[in-house]
PDB file of C-alpha atoms in Angstrom:
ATOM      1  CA  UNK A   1       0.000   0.000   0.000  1.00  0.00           C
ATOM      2  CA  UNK A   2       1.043   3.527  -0.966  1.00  0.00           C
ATOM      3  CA  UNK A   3       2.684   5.422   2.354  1.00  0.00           C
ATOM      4  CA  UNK A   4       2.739   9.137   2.218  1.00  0.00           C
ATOM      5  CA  UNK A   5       5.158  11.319   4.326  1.00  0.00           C
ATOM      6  CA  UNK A   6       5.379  14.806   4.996  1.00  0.00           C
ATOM      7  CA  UNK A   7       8.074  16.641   6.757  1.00  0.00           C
ATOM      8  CA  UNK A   8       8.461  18.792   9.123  1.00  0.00           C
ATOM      9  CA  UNK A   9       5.071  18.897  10.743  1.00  0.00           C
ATOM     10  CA  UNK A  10       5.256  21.953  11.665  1.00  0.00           C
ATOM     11  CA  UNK A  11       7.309  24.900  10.378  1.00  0.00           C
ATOM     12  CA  UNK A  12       7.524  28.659  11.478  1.00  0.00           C
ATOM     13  CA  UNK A  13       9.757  30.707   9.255  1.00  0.00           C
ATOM     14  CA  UNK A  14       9.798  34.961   8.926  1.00  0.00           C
ATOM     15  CA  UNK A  15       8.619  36.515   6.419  1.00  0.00           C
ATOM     16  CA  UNK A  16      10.551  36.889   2.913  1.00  0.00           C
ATOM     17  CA  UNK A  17      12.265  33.767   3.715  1.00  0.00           C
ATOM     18  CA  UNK A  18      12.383  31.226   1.166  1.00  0.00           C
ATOM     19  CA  UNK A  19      11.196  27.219   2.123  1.00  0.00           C
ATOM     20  CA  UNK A  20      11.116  23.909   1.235  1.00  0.00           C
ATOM     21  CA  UNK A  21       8.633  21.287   2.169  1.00  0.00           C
ATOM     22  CA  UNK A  22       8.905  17.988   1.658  1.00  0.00           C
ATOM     23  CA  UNK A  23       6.674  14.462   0.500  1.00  0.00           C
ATOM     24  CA  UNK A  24       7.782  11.162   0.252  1.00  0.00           C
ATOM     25  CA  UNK A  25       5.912   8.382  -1.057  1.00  0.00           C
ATOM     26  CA  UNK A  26       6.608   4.551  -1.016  1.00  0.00           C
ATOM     27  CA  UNK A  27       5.738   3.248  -4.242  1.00  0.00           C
ATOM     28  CA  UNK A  28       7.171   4.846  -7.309  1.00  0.00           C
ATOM     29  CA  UNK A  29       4.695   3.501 -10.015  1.00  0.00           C
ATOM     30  CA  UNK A  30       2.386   7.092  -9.446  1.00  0.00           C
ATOM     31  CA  UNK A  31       0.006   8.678 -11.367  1.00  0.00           C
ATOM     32  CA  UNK A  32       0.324  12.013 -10.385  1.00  0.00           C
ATOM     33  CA  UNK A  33       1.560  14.277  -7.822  1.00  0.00           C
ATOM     34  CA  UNK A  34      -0.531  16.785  -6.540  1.00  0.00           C
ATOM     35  CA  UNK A  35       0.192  19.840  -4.175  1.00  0.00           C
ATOM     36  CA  UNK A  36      -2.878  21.340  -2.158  1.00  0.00           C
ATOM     37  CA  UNK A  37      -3.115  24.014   1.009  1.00  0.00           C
ATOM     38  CA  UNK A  38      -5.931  23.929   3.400  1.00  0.00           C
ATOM     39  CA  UNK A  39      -6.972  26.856   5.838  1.00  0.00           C
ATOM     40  CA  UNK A  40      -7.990  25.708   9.069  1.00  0.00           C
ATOM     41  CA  UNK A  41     -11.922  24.895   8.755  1.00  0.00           C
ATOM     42  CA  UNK A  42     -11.838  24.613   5.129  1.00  0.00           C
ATOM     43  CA  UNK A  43     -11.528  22.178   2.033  1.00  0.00           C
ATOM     44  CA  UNK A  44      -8.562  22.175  -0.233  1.00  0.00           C
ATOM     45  CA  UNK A  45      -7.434  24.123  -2.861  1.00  0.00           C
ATOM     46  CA  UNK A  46      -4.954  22.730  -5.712  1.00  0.00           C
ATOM     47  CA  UNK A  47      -1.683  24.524  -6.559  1.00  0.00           C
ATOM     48  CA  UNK A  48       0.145  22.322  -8.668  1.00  0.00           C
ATOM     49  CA  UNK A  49       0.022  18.938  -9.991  1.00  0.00           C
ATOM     50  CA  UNK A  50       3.050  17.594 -11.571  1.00  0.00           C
ATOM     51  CA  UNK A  51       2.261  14.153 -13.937  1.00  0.00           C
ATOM     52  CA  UNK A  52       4.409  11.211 -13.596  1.00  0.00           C
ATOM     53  CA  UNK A  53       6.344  11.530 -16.575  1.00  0.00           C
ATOM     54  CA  UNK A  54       7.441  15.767 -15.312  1.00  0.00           C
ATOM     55  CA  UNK A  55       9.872  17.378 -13.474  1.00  0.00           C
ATOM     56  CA  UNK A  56       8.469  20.011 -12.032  1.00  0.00           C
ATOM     57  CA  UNK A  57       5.743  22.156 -12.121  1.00  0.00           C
ATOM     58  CA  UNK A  58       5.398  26.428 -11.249  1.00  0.00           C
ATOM     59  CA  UNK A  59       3.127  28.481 -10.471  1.00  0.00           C
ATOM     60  CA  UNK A  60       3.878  32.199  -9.169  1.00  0.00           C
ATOM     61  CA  UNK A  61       5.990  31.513  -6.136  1.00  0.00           C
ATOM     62  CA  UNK A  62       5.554  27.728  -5.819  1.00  0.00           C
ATOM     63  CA  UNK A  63       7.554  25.533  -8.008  1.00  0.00           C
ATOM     64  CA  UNK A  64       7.512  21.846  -7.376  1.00  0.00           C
ATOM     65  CA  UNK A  65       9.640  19.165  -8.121  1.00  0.00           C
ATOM     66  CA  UNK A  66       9.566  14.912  -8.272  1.00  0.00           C
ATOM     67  CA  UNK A  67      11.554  12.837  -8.249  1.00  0.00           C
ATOM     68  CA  UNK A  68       9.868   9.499  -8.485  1.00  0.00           C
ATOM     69  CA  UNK A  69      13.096   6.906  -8.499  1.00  0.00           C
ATOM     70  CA  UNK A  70      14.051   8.044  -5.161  1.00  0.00           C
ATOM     71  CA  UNK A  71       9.790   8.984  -4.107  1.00  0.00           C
ATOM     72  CA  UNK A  72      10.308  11.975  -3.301  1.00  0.00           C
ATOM     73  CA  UNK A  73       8.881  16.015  -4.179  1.00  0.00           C
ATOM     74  CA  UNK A  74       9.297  19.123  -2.997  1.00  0.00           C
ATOM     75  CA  UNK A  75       7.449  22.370  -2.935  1.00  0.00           C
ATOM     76  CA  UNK A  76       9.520  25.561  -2.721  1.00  0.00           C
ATOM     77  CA  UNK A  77       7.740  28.593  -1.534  1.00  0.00           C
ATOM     78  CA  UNK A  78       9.929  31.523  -2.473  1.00  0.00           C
ATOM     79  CA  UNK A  79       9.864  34.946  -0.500  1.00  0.00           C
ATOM     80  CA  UNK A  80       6.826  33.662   1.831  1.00  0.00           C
ATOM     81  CA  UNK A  81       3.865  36.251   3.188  1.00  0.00           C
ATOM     82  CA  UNK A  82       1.487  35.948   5.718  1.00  0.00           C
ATOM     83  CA  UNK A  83      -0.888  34.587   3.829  1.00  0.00           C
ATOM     84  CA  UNK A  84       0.797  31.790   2.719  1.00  0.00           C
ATOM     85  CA  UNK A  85       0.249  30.643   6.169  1.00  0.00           C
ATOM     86  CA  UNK A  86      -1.696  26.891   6.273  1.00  0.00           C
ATOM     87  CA  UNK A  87      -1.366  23.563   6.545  1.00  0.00           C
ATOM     88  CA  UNK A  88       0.392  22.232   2.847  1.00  0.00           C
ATOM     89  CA  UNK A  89      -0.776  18.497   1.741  1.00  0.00           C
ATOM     90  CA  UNK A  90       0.673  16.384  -0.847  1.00  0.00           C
ATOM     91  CA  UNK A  91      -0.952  13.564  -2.541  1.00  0.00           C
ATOM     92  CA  UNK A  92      -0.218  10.454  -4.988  1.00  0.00           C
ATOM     93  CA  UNK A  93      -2.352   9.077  -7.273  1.00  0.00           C
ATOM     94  CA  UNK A  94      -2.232   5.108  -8.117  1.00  0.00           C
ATOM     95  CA  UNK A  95      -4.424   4.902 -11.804  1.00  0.00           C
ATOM     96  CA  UNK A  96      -7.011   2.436 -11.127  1.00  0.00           C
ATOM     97  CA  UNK A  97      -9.900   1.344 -13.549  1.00  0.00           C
ATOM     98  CA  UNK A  98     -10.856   5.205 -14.184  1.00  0.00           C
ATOM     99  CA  UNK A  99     -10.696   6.374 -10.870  1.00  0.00           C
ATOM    100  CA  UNK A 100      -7.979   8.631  -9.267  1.00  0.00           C
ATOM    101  CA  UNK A 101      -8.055   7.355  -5.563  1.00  0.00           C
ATOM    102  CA  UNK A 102      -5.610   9.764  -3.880  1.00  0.00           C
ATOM    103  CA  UNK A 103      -3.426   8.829  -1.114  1.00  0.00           C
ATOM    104  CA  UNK A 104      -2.270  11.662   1.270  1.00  0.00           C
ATOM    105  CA  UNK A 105       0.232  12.943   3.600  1.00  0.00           C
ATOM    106  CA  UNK A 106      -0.413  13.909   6.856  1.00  0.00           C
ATOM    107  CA  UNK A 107       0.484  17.744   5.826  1.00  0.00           C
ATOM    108  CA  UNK A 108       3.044  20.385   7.061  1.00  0.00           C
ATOM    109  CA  UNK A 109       1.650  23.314   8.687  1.00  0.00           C
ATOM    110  CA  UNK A 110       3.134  26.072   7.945  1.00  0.00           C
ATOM    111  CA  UNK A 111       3.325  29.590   9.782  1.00  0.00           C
ATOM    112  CA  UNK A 112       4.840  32.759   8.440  1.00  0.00           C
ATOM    113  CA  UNK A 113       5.068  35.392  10.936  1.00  0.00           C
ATOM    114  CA  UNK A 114       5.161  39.076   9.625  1.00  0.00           C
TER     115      UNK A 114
ATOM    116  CA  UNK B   1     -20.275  30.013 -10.282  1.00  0.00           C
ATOM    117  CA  UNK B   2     -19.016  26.317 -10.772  1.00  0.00           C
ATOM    118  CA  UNK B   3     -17.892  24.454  -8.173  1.00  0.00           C
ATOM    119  CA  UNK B   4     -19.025  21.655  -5.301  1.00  0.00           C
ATOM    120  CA  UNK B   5     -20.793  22.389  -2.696  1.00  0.00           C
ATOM    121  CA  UNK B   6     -21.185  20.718   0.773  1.00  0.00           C
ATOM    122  CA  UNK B   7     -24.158  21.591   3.272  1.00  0.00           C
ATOM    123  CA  UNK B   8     -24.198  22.213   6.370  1.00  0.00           C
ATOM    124  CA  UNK B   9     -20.922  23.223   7.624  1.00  0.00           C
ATOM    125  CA  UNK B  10     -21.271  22.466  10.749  1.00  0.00           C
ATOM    126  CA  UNK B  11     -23.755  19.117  12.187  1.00  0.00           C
ATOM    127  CA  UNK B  12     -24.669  18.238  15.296  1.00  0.00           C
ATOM    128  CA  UNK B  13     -25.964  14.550  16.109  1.00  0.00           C
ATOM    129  CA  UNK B  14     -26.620  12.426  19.035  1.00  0.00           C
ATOM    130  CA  UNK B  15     -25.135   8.991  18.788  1.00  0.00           C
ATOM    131  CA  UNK B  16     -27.245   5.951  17.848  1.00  0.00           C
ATOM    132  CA  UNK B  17     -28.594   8.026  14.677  1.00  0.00           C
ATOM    133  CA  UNK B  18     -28.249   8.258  11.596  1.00  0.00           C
ATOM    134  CA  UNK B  19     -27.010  11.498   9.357  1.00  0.00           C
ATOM    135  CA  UNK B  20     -26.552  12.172   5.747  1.00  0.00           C
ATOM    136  CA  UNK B  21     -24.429  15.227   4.441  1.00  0.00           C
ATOM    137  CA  UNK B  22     -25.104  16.605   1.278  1.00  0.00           C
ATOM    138  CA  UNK B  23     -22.492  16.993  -2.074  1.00  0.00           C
ATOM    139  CA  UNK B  24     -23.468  18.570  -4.939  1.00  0.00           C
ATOM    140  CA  UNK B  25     -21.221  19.625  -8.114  1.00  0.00           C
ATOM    141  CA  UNK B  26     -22.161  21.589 -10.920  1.00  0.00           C
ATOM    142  CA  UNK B  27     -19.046  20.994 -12.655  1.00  0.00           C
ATOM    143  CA  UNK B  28     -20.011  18.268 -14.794  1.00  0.00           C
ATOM    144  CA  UNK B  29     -17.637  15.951 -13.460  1.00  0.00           C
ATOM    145  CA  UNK B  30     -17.911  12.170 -13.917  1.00  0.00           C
ATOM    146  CA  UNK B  31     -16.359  10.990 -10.348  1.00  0.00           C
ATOM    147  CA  UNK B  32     -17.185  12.002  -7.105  1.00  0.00           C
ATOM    148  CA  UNK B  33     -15.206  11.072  -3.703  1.00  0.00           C
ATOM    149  CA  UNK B  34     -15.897  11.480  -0.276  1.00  0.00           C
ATOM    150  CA  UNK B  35     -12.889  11.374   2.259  1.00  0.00           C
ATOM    151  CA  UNK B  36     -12.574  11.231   6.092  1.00  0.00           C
ATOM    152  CA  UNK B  37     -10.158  13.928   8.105  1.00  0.00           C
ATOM    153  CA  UNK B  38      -9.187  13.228  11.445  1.00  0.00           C
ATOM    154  CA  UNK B  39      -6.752  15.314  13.361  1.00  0.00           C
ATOM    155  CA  UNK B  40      -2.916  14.047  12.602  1.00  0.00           C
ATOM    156  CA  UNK B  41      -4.246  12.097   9.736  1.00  0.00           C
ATOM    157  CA  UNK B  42      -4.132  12.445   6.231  1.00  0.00           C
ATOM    158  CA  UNK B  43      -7.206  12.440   4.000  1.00  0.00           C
ATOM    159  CA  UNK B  44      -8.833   8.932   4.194  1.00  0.00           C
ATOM    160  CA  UNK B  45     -11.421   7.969   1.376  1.00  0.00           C
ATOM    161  CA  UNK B  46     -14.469   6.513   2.088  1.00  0.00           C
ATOM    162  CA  UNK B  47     -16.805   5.937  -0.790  1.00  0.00           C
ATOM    163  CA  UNK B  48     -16.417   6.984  -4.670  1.00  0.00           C
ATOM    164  CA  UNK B  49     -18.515   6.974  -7.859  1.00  0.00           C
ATOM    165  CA  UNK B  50     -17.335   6.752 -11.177  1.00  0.00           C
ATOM    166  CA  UNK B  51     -20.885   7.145 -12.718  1.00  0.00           C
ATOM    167  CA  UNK B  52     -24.001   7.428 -11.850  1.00  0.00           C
ATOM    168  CA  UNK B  53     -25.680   4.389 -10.037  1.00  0.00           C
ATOM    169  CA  UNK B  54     -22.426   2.867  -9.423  1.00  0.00           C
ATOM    170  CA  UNK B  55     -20.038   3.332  -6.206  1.00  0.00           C
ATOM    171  CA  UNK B  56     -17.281   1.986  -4.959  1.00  0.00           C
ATOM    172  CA  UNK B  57     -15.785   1.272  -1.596  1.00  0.00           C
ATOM    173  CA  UNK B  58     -12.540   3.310  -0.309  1.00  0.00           C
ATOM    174  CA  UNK B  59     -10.459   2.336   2.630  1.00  0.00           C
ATOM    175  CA  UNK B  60     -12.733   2.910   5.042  1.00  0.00           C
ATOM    176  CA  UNK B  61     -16.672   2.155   4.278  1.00  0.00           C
ATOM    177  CA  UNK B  62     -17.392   0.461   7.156  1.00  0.00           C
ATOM    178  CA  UNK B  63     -20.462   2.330   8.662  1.00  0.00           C
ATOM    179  CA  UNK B  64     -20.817   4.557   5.854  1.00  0.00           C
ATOM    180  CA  UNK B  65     -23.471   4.681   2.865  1.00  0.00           C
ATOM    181  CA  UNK B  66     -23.439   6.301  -0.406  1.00  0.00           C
ATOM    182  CA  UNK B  67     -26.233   6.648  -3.288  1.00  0.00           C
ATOM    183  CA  UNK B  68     -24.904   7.920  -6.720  1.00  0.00           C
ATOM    184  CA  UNK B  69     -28.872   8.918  -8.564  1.00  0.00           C
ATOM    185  CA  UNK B  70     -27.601  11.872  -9.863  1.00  0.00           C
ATOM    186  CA  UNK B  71     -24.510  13.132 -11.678  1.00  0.00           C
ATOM    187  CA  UNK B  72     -24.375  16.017  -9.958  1.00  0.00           C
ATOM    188  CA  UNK B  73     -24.786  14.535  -6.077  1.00  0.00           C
ATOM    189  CA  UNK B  74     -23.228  12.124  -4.063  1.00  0.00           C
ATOM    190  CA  UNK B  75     -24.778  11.968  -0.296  1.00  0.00           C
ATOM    191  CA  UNK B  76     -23.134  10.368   1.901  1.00  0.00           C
ATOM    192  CA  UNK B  77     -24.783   8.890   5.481  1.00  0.00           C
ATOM    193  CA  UNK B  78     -23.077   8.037   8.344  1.00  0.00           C
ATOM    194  CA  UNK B  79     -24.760   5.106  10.190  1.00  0.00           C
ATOM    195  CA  UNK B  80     -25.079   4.443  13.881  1.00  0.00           C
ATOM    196  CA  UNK B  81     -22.748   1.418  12.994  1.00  0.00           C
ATOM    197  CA  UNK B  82     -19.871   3.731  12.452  1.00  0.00           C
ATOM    198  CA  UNK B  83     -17.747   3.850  15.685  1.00  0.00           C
ATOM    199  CA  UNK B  84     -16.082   6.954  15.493  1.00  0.00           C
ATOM    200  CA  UNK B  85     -18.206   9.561  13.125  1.00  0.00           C
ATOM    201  CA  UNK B  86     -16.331  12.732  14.407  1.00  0.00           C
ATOM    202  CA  UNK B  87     -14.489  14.662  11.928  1.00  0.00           C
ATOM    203  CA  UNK B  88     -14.068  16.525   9.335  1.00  0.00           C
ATOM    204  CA  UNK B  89     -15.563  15.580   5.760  1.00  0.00           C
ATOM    205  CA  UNK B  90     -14.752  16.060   2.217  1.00  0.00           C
ATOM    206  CA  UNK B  91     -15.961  15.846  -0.849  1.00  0.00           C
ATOM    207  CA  UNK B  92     -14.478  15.523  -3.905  1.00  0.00           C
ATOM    208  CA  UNK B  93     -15.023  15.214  -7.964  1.00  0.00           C
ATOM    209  CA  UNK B  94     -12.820  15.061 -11.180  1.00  0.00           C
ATOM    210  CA  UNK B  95     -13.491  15.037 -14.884  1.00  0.00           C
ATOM    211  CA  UNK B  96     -13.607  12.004 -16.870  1.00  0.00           C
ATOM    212  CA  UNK B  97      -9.943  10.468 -17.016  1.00  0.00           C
ATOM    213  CA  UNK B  98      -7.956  10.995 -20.005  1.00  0.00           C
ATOM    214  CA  UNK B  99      -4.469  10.731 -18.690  1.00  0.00           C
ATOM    215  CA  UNK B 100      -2.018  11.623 -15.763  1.00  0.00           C
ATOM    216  CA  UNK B 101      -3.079  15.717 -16.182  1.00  0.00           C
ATOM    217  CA  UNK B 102      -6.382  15.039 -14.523  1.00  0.00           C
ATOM    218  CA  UNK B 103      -7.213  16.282 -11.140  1.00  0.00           C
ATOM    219  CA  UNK B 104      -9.872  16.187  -7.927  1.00  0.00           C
ATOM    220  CA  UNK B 105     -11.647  19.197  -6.723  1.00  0.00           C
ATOM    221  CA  UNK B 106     -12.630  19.542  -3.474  1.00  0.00           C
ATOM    222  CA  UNK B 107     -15.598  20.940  -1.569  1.00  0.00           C
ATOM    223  CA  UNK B 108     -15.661  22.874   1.291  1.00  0.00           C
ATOM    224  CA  UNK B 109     -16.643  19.999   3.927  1.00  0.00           C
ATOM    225  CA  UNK B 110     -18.469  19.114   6.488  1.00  0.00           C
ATOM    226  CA  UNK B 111     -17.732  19.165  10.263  1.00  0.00           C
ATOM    227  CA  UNK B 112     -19.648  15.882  11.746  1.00  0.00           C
ATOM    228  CA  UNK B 113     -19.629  16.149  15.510  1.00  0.00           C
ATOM    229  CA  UNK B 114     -21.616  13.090  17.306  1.00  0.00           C
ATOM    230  CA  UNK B 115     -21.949  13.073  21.166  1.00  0.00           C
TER     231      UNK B 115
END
């Protein structure tokens, strides 16, 4: 069965600072990758998604990376606000019959203080 | 506006009965999901539906129920068989898959609080 790892946690950084998050993942034969933040109460909202067959993927001041040999991405946040402030998930996807059944991380929250 | 919605936000039940919390998507997606959040967990999946009239189980059904009449809804109801129904849950949907670019959307959810 697919294991998902996150580190750290929990990580509190000032703000401007560039950061790196981190997801491992057991089995290499993905799908996908996909990125997502969640604010405390709410649902989540995608950022990236990087295919198995990519790199890396950007979007403003997130790029993310795979490397699925060694099952593992990362997700840089460059010069972090306060509002980047939330709990980051990362998520695998194993293709099966149609369906893209997701298997998560237990998330890094993250805290930029102003 | 397109998107999924979940209703209520909040629910309050006593234990011993039954609840059902409400998905809808307007998105014209194919597949819907519904996942389970507990505190220091990751996103478990409960139930999904590739179609209509057809579901699937997820990792953890037990105590759970699902009914797929619809394209655009996907209730789920949490049974008085389900041992620990606190949390936090989440609904999801994606477009028909046609290759490693497709994604799941996810709703707001729904915080489930039995005592």
């Amino acid at each position: 069965k697919q294991e998902v790892t996150q580190i750290p946690a929990a990580l509190s950084v000032p703000e401007g600072e560039n950061l790196v998050l981190n997801c491992s993942f057991t089995d290499s034969a993905i799908y996908n990758l996909q990125w997502f933040r969640q604010d405390p109460g709410k649902g989540l909202t995608s950022l990236l998604l990087i295919q198995s067959s990519q790199r890396e993927q950007t979007s403003g001041r997130l790029n993310a990376s795979l490397d699925k040999s060694s099952g593992r991405s990362t997700l840089y946040i460059a010069a972090s606000q306060p509002g980047d402030s939330a709990t980051y998930l990362c998520a695998v996807s194993l293709h099966q019959t149609g369906a893209n059944n997701l298997f998560f991380g237990t998330g890094t929250r993250l805290t930029v203080i102003p | 506006d397109g998107g999924i919605t979940q209703s209520p936000k909040y629910l309050f039940r006593k234990e011993g009965q039954n609840v059902t919390l409400s998905c809808e998507q307007n998105l014209n997606h194919d597949a819907m999901y519904w996942y389970r959040q507990d505190p220091g967990q990751g996103l478990r999946l409960i139930y999904y539906s590739q179609i209509v009239n057809d579901f699937q189980k997820g990792d953890i059904a037990e105590g759970y129920s699902v009914s797929r009449e619809k394209k655009e809804s996907f209730p789920l109801t949490v049974t008085s068989a389900q041992k620990n129904p606190t949390a936090f849950y989440l609904c999801a949907s994606s477009p028909p898959d046609r290759g490693p670019s497709y994604e799941q959307y996810f709703g707001p959810g729904t915080r489930l609080t039995v005592t």
